[in-house]
Coordinates of C-alpha atoms and ligand atoms in Angstrom, one line a residue:
X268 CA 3.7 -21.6 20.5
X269 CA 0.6 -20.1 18.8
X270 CA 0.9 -17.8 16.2
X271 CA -1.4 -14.9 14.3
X272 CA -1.1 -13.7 11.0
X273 CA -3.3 -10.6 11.0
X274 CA -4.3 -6.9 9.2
X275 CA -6.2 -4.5 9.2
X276 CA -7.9 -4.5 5.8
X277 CA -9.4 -1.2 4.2
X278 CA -12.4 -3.3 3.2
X279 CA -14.3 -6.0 4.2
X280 CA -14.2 -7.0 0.1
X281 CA -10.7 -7.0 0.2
X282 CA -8.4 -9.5 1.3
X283 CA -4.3 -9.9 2.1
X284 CA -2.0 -11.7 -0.1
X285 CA 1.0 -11.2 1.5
X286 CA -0.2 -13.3 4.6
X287 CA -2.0 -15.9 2.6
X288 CA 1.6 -16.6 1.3
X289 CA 3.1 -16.6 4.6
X290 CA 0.5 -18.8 5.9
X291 CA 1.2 -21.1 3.1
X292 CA 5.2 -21.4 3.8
X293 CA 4.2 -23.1 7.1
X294 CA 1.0 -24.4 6.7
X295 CA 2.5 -27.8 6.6
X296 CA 4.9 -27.5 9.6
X297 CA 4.0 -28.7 13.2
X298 CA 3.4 -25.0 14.6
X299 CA 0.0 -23.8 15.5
X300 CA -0.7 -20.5 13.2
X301 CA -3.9 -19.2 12.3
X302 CA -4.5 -16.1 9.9
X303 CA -7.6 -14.0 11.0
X304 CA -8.4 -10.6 8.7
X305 CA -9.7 -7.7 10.0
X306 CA -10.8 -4.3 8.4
X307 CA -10.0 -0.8 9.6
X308 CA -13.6 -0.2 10.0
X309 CA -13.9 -2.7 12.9
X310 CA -15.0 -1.8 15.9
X311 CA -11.2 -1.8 18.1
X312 CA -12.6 -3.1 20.7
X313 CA -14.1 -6.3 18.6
X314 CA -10.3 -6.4 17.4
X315 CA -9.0 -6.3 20.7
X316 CA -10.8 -8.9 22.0
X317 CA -10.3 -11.6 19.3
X318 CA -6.8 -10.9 19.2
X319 CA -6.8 -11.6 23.6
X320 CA -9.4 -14.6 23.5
X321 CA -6.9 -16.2 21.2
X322 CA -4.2 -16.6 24.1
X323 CA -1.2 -15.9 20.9
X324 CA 2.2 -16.1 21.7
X325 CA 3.6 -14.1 18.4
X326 CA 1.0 -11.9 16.6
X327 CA 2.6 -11.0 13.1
X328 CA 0.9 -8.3 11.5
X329 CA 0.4 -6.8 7.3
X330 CA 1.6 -3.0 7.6
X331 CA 0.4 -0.4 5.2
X332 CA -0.3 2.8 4.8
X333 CA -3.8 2.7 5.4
X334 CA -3.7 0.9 8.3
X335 CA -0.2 1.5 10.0
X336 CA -1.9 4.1 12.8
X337 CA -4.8 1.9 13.8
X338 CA -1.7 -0.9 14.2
X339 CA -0.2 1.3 16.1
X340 CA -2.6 1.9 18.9
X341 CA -3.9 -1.5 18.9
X342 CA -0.7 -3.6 19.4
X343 CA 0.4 -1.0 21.9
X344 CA -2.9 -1.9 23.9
X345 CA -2.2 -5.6 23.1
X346 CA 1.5 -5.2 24.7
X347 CA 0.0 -3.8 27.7
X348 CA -2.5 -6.3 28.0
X349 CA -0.1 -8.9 27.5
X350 CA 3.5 -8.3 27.8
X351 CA 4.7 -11.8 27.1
X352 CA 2.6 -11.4 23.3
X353 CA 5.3 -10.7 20.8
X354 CA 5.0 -8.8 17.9
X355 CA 6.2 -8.9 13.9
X356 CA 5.9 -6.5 11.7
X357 CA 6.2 -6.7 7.8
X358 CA 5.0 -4.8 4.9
X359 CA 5.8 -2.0 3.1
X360 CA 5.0 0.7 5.6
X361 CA 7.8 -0.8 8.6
X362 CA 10.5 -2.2 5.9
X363 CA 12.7 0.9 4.5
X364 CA 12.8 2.6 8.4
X365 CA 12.9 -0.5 10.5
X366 CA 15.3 0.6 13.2
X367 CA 13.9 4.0 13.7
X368 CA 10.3 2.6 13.9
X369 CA 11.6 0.3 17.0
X370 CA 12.7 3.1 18.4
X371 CA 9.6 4.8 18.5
X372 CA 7.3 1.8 18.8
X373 CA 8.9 0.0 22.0
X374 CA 6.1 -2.8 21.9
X375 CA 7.6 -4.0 18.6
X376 CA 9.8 -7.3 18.6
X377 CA 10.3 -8.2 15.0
X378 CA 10.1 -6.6 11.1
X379 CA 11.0 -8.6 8.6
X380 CA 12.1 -6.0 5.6
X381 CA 10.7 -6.7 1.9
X382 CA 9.7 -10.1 0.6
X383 CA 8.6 -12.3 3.9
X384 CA 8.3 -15.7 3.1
X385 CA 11.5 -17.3 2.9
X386 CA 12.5 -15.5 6.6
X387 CA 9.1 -16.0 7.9
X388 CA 10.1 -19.6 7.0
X389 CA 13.2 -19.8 8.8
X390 CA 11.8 -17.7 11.8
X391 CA 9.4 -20.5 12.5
X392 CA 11.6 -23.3 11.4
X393 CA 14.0 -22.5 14.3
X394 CA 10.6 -21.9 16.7
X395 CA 9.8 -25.5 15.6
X396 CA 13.0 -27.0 17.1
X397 CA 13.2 -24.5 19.8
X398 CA 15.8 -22.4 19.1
X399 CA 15.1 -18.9 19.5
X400 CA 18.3 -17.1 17.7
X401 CA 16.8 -14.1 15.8
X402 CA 20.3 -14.1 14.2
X403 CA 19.9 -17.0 12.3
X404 CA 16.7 -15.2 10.3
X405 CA 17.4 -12.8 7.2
X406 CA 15.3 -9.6 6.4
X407 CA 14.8 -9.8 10.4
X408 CA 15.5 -6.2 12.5
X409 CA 15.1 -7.2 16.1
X410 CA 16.4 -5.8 19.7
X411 CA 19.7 -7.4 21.6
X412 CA 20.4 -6.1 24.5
X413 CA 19.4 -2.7 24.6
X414 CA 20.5 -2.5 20.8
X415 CA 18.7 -3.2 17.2
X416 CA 20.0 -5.7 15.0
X417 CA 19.1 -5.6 11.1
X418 CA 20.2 -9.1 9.6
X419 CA 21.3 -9.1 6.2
X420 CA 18.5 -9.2 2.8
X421 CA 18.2 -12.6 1.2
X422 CA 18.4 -13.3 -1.9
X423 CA 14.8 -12.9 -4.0
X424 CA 13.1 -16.4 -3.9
X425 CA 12.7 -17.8 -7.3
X426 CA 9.2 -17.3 -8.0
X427 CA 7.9 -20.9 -8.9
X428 CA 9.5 -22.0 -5.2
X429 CA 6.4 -20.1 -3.8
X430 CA 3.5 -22.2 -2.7
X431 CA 0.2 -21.3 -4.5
X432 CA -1.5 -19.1 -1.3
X433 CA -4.7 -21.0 -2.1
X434 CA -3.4 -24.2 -1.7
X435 CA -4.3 -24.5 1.5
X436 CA -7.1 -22.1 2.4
X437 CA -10.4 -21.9 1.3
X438 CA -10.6 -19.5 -1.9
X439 CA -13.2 -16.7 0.0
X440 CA -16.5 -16.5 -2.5
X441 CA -17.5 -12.7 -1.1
X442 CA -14.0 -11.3 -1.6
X443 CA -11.9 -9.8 -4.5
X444 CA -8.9 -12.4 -5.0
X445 CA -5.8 -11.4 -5.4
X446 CA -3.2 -13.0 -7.2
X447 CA 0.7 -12.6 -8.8
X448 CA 2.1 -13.9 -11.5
X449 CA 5.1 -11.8 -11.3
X450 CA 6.8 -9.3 -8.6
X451 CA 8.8 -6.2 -9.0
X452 CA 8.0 -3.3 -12.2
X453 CA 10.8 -2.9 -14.6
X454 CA 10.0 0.6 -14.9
X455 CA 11.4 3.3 -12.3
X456 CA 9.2 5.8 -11.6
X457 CA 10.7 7.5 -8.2
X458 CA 7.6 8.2 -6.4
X459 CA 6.6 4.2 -6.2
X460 CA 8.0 1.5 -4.3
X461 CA 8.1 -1.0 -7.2
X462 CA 10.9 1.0 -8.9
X463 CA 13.0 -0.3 -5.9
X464 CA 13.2 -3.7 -6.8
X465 CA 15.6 -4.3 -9.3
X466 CA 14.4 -7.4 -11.4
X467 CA 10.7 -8.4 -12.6
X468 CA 10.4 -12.5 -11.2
X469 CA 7.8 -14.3 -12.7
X470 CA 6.2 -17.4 -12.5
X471 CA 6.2 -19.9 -15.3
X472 CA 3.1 -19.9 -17.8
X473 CA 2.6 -23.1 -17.2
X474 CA 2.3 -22.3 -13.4
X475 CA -0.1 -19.6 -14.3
X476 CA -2.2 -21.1 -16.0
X477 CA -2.9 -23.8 -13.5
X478 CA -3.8 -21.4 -11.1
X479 CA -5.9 -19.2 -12.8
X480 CA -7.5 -23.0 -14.3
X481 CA -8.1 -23.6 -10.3
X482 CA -9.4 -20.1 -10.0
X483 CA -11.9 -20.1 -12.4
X484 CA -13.1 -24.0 -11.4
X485 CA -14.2 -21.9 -7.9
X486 CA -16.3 -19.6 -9.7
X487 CA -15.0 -16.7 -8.0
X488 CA -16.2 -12.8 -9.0
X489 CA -13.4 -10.9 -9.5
X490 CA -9.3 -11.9 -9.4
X491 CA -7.5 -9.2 -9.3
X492 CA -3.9 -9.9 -10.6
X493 CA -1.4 -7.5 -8.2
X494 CA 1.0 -7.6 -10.9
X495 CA 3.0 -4.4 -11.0
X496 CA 3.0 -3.9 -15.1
X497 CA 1.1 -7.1 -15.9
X498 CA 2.2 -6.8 -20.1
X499 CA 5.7 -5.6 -19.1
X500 CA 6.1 -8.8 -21.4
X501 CA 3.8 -8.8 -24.5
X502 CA 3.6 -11.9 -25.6
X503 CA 3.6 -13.2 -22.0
X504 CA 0.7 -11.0 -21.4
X505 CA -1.5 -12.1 -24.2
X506 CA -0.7 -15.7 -23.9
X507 CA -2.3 -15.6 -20.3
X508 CA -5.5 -13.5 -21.7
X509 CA -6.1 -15.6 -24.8
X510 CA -5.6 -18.8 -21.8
X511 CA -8.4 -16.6 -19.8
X512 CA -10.4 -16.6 -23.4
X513 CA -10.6 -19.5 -23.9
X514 CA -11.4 -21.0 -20.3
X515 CA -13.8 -18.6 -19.6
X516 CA -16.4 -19.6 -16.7
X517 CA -19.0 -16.9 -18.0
X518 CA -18.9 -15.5 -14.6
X519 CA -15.1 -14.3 -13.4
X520 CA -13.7 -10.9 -13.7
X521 CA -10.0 -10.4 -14.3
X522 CA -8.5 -7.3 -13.4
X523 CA -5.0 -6.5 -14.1
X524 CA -2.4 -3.0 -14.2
X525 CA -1.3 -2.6 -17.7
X526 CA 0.9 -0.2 -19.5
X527 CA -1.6 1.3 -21.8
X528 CA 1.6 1.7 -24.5
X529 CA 2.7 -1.8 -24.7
X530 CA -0.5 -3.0 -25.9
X531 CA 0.3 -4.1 -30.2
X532 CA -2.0 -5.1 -32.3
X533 CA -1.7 -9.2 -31.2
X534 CA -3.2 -7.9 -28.2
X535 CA -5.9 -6.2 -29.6
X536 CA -7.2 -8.9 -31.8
X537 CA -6.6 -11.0 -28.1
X538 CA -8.7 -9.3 -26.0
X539 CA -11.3 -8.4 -28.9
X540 CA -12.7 -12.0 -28.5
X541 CA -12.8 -11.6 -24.3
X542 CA -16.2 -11.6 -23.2
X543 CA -18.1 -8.0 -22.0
X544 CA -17.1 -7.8 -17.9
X545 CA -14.4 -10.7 -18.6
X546 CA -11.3 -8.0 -18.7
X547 CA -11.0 -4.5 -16.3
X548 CA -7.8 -2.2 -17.2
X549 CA -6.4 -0.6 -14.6
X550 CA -4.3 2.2 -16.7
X551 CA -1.6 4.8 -15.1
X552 CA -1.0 8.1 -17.3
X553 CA -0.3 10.3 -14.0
X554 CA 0.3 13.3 -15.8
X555 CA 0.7 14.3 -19.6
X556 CA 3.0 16.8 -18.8
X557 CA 6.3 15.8 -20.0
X558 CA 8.3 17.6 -17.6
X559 CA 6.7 15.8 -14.9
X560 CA 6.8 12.8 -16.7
X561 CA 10.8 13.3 -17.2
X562 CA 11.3 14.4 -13.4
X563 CA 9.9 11.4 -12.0
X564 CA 11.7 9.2 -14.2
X565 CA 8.1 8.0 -15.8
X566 CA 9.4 6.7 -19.9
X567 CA 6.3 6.9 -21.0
X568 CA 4.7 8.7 -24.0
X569 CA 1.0 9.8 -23.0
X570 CA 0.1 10.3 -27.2
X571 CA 0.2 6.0 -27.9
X572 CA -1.2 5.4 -24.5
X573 CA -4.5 7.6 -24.8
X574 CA -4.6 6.3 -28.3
X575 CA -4.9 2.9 -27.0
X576 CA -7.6 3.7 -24.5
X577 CA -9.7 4.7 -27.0
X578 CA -9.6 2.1 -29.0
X579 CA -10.5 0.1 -25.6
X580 CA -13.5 1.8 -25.5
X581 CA -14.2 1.6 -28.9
X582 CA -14.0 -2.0 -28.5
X583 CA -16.5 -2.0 -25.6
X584 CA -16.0 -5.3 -24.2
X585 CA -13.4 -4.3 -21.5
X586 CA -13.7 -1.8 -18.5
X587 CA -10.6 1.3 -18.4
X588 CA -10.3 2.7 -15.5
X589 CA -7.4 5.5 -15.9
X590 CA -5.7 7.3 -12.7
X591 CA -3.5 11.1 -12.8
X592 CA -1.6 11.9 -10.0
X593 CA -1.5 15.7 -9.0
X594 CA 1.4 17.0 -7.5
X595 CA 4.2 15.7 -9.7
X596 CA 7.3 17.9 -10.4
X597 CA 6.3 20.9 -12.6
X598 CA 2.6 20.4 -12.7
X599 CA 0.9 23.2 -11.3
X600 CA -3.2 23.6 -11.5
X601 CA -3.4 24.6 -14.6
X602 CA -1.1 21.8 -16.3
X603 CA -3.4 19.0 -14.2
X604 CA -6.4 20.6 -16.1
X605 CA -4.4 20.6 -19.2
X606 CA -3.6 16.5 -18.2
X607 CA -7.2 15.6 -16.8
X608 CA -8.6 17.5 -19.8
X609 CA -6.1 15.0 -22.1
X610 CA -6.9 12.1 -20.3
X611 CA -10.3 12.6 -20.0
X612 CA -11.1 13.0 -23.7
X613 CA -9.8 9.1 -24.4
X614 CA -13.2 8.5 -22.5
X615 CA -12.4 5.8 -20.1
X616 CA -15.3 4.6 -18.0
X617 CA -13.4 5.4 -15.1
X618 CA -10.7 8.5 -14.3
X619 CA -9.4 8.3 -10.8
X620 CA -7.8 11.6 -9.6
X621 CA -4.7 10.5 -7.0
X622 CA -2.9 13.1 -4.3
X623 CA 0.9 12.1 -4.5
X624 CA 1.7 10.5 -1.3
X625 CA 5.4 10.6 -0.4
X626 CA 5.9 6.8 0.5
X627 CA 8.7 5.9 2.5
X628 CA 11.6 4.4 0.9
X629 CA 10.8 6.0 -2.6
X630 CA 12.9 8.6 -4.3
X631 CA 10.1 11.1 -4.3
X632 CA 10.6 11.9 -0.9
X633 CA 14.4 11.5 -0.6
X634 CA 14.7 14.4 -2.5
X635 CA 11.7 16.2 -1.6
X636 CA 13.4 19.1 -0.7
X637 CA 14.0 19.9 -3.8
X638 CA 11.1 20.7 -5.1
X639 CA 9.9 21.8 -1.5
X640 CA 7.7 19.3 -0.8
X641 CA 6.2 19.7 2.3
X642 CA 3.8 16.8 3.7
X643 CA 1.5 14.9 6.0
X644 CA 3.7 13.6 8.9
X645 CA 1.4 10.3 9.5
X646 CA 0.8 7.9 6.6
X647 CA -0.9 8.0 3.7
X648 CA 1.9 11.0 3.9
X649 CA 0.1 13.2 1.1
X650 CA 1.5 15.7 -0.3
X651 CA 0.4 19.4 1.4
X652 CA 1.9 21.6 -1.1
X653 CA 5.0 21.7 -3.6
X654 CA 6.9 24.8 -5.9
X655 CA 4.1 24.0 -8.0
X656 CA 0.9 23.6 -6.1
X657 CA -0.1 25.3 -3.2
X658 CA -1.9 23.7 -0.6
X659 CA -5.1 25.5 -1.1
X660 CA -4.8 24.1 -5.0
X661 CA -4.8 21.1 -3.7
X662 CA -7.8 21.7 -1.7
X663 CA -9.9 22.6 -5.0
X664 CA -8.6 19.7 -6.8
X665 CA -10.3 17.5 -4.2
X666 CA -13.4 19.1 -4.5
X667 CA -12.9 18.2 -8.4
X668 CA -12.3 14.8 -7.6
X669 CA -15.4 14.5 -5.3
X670 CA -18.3 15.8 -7.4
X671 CA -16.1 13.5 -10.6
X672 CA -16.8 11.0 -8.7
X673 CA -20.1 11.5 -8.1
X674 CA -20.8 12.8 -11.5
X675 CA -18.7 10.6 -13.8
X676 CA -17.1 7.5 -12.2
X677 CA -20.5 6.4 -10.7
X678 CA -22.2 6.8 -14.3
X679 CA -25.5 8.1 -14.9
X680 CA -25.2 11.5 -16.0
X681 CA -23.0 11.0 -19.3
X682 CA -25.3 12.6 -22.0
X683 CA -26.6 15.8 -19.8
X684 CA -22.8 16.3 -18.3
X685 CA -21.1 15.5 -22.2
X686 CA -24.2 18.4 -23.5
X687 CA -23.8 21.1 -20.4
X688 CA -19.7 20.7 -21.2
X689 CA -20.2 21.8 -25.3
X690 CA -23.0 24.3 -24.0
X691 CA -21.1 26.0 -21.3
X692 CA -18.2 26.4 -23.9
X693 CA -16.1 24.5 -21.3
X694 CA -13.2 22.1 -20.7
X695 CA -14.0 18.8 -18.9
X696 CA -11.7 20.0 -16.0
X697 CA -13.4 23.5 -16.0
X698 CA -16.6 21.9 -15.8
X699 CA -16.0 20.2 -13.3
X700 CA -14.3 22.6 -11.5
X701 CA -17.3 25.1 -12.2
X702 CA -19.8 22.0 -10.7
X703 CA -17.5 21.3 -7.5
X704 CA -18.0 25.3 -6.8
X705 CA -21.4 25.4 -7.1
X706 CA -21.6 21.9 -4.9
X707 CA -19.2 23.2 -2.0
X708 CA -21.2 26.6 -2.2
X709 CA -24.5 24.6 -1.7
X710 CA -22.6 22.4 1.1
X711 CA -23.8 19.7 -0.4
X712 CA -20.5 17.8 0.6
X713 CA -21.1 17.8 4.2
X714 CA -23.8 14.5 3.5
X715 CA -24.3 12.0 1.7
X716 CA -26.2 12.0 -1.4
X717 CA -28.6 9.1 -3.5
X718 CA -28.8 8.9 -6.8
X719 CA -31.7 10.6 -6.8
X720 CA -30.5 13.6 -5.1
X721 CA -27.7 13.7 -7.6
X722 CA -29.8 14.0 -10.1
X723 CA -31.9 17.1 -8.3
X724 CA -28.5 19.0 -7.3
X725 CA -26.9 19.1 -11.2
X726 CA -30.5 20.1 -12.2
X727 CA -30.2 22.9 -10.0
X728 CA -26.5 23.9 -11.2
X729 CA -28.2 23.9 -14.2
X730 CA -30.8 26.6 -13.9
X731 CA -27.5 28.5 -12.2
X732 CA -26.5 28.4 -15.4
X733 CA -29.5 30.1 -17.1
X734 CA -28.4 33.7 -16.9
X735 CA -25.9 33.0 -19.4
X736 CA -26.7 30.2 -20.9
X737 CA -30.7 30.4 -21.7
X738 CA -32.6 27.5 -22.2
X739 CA -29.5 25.4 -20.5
X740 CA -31.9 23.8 -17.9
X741 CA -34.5 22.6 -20.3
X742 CA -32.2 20.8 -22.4
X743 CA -30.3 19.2 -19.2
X744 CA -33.4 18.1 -17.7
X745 CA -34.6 16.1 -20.9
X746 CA -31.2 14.8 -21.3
X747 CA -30.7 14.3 -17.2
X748 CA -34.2 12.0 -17.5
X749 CA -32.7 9.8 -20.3
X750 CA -29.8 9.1 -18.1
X751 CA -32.1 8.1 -15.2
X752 CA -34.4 5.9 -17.4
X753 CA -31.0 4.1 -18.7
X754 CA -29.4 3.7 -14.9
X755 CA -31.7 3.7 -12.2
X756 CA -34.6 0.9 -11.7
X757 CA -38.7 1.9 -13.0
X758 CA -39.4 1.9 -9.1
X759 CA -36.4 4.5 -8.7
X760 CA -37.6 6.4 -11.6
X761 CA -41.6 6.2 -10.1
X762 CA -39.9 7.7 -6.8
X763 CA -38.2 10.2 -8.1
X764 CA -40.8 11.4 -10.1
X765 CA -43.3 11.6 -7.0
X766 CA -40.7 13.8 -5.8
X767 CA -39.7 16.1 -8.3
X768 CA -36.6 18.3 -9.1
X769 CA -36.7 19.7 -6.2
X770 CA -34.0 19.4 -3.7
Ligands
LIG899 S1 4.3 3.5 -11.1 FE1 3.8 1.6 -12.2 S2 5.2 1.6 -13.9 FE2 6.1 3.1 -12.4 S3 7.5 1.8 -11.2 FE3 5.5 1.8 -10.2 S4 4.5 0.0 -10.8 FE4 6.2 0.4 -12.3

């Protein structure tokens, strides 16, 4: 019996936990199982073919949202190649619909629902001595004559009875890392998956910190922890950074979700001693509407959080990154440019603009009728248009989010962008709303763009500008060469200048 643990990753950087802990709960037993990654920009026929040269007998594969279609057709042309191969599907995207989606997916075998290992375990336990009774295997939906069968949910696995996933495979130098210290959110925000789970497990400090120890003796770049609210627990939370402090190799990132509220002032006077590029925040406000806030269940109060932020940044050791969501209950365009205009003045490095997505499984879309929600049939199952938002604001809030990317996230245009703002007599979001126009008009989105080019195009919006606004253009090309002397190379610079402004 040869088995495949496989997915289809969205990058080549990225990697998949979940399997590197399945691999782990077997790696010791007598049955042949590999784990091969793939990304969703593979060639399918490269995928196809590794998959068939390895002659499996059970191919279990990762299933999320991004990559649920392309698993789709793949396995179906697997099945057809191979009709003996046998598939199992777990993840997120095939464990709150299991029966229907072996219905409509006949070449499926197997799902195991939620947390894998400890059925994965007995799945290949009884394959070990031969005896092929998918009864005996909880979390497992499989077919019985004609019929599907959903056994019964374990019990959560204490935490600490998980194998470290790197035990036994080679910690991947080139790739983000992903680790857990603890699983499930105690928060219950309806639109997310993690509200499901009703407890927060967590491993042992002690645990923790002889992984992350082993982590950091590999000199890996980043480790991202996957931790749903990673300071859910305070002192928890800053005993594990101070740890990180203290053992730091000089050359590993952490990254880890926080709740921007629950930081206190231990944790403060914590991470003021990390290293510059030691710590990245990845911090959730979704909205500052507090209607939305309060119809998604979100307990949150935006006021302590964006306070916190800035006095992240004020710190300036520690890299923010800050996400809103648009298309939250009662948010209409004009309240998301009242949020992104909030959020944007605590001045993260990063502010990430997110399209609800109505996730199977979450509360969000049980009740989506209430609110009318109408979206996309195939995952990532974005939202298309609500009471609040109509699909055509969506529309112009992804051209926002496009040229803020381009303009903000990727750096390099914060003095001229911060001047043209105050000159304008504009809000951040009406800025950029004002920039995506002009950049849509231009159709400037149907390429891709340099640095350099960048730099030409806002210069141009610029002397737009002019009419109304005299002497605008002047000012933003002085200001728009300071930028580029700070973030592009003295060959760049040389280049460009050879050039000129002209685009
Ligand atoms: S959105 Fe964040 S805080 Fe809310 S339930 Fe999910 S993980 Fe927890």
């Amino acid at each position: 019996m040869k088995i495949l643990l496989t997915t289809l990753n969205s990058k080549y950087v990225h990697s998949n936990l979940a399997l590197k802990y399945l691999y782990s709960v077997v790696a010791e037993s007598q049955l042949d199982v590999e784990l091969k990654e793939f990304t969703i920009n593979n060639e399918k026929d490269y995928v196809y073919g590794e998959i068939m040269r390895g002659g499996y007998d059970l191919v279990c594969v990762s299933c999320y949202i991004w990559n649920i279609e392309q698993i789709k057709e793949l396995c179906t042309d697997l099945k057809k190649a191979d009709p003996h191969m046998k598939f199992m599907l777990g993840g997120p995207e095939v464990s709150y619909d299991s029966t229907n989606f072996m219905k409509e997916n006949p070449w499926v075998d197997y799902i195991i629902r939620g947390e894998g290992e400890y059925p994965f375990f007995q799945f290949c336990k009884c394959l070990a001595v031969g005896n092929t009774d998918p009864s005996l295997v909880s979390n497992l939906t499989y077919r019985l004559k004609g019929n599907i069968v959903e056994n019964p949910i374990a019990t959560l696995p204490v935490m600490d009875k998980l194998p470290f996933p790197y035990n036994f495979l080679e910690v991947e130098q080139d790739k983000v890392i992903y680790y857990e210290s603890s699983r499930g959110c105690p928060f219950r925000c309806s639109y997310c998956l993690s509200s499901l789970e009703v407890t927060v497990r967590r491993l042992p400090l002690e645990r923790v910190r002889r992984d992350i120890g082993y982590l950091l003796y590999k000199d890996v770049k980043q480790v991202k922890f996957v931790d749903r609210t990673f300071n859910y627990d305070r002192q928890r939370a800053n005993d594990i950074w101070k740890y990180i402090i203290d053992k730091d190799n000089g050359k590993t990132n952490f990254h880890f979700e926080i709740c921007g509220d629950m930081l206190d002032s231990d944790a403060f006077r914590i991470l003021s001693k990390a290293r510059k590029g030691l710590f990245q925040f990845e911090i959730g406000v979704q909205t500052a509407n507090p209607y939305s806030l309060q119809a998604v269940e979100r307990e949150t109060d935006i006021n302590p959080i964006l306070y916190n932020v800035r006095k992240l940044m004020d710190m300036g050791n520690i890299h923010v990154h800050v996400d809103l969501i648009a298309g939250l209950p009662y948010e209409d365009y004009k309240s998301f440019g009242r949020s992104f205009d909030k959020v944007y003045g605590a001045g993260a490095d990063n502010l990430q603009l997110g399209f609800l997505k109505l996730l199977k499984g979450t509360r969000i879309r049980q009740e989506a009728g209430e609110y009318h929600y109408k979206f996309r049939n195939k995952a990532p199952y974005e939202l298309i248009s609500n009471d609040f938002m109509s699909s055509l604001d969506l529309v112009k809030l992804k051209m926002v989010e496009n040229v803020l990317e381009l303009y903000h996230n990727r750096g390099g245009f914060d003095r001229a962008t911060e001047y043209m703002i105050e000159r304008m007599e504009l809000t951040p979001f009406g800025f950029y709303e004002r920039l995506a126009d002009f950049y849509y008009s231009k159709d400037y989105q149907h390429a891709y763009h340099s640095k350099e080019d960048l730099y030409r195009i806002i210069y141009k919006f610029s002397m737009r500008q002019e009419a109304r606004f005299s002497g605008i253009s002047l000012a933003a090309k002085e200001l728009l060469e300071r930028d580029m002397a700070e973030t592009m190379n003295e060959d760049s610079v040389k280049r460009f200048n050879r050039k000129g402004w002209n685009i």
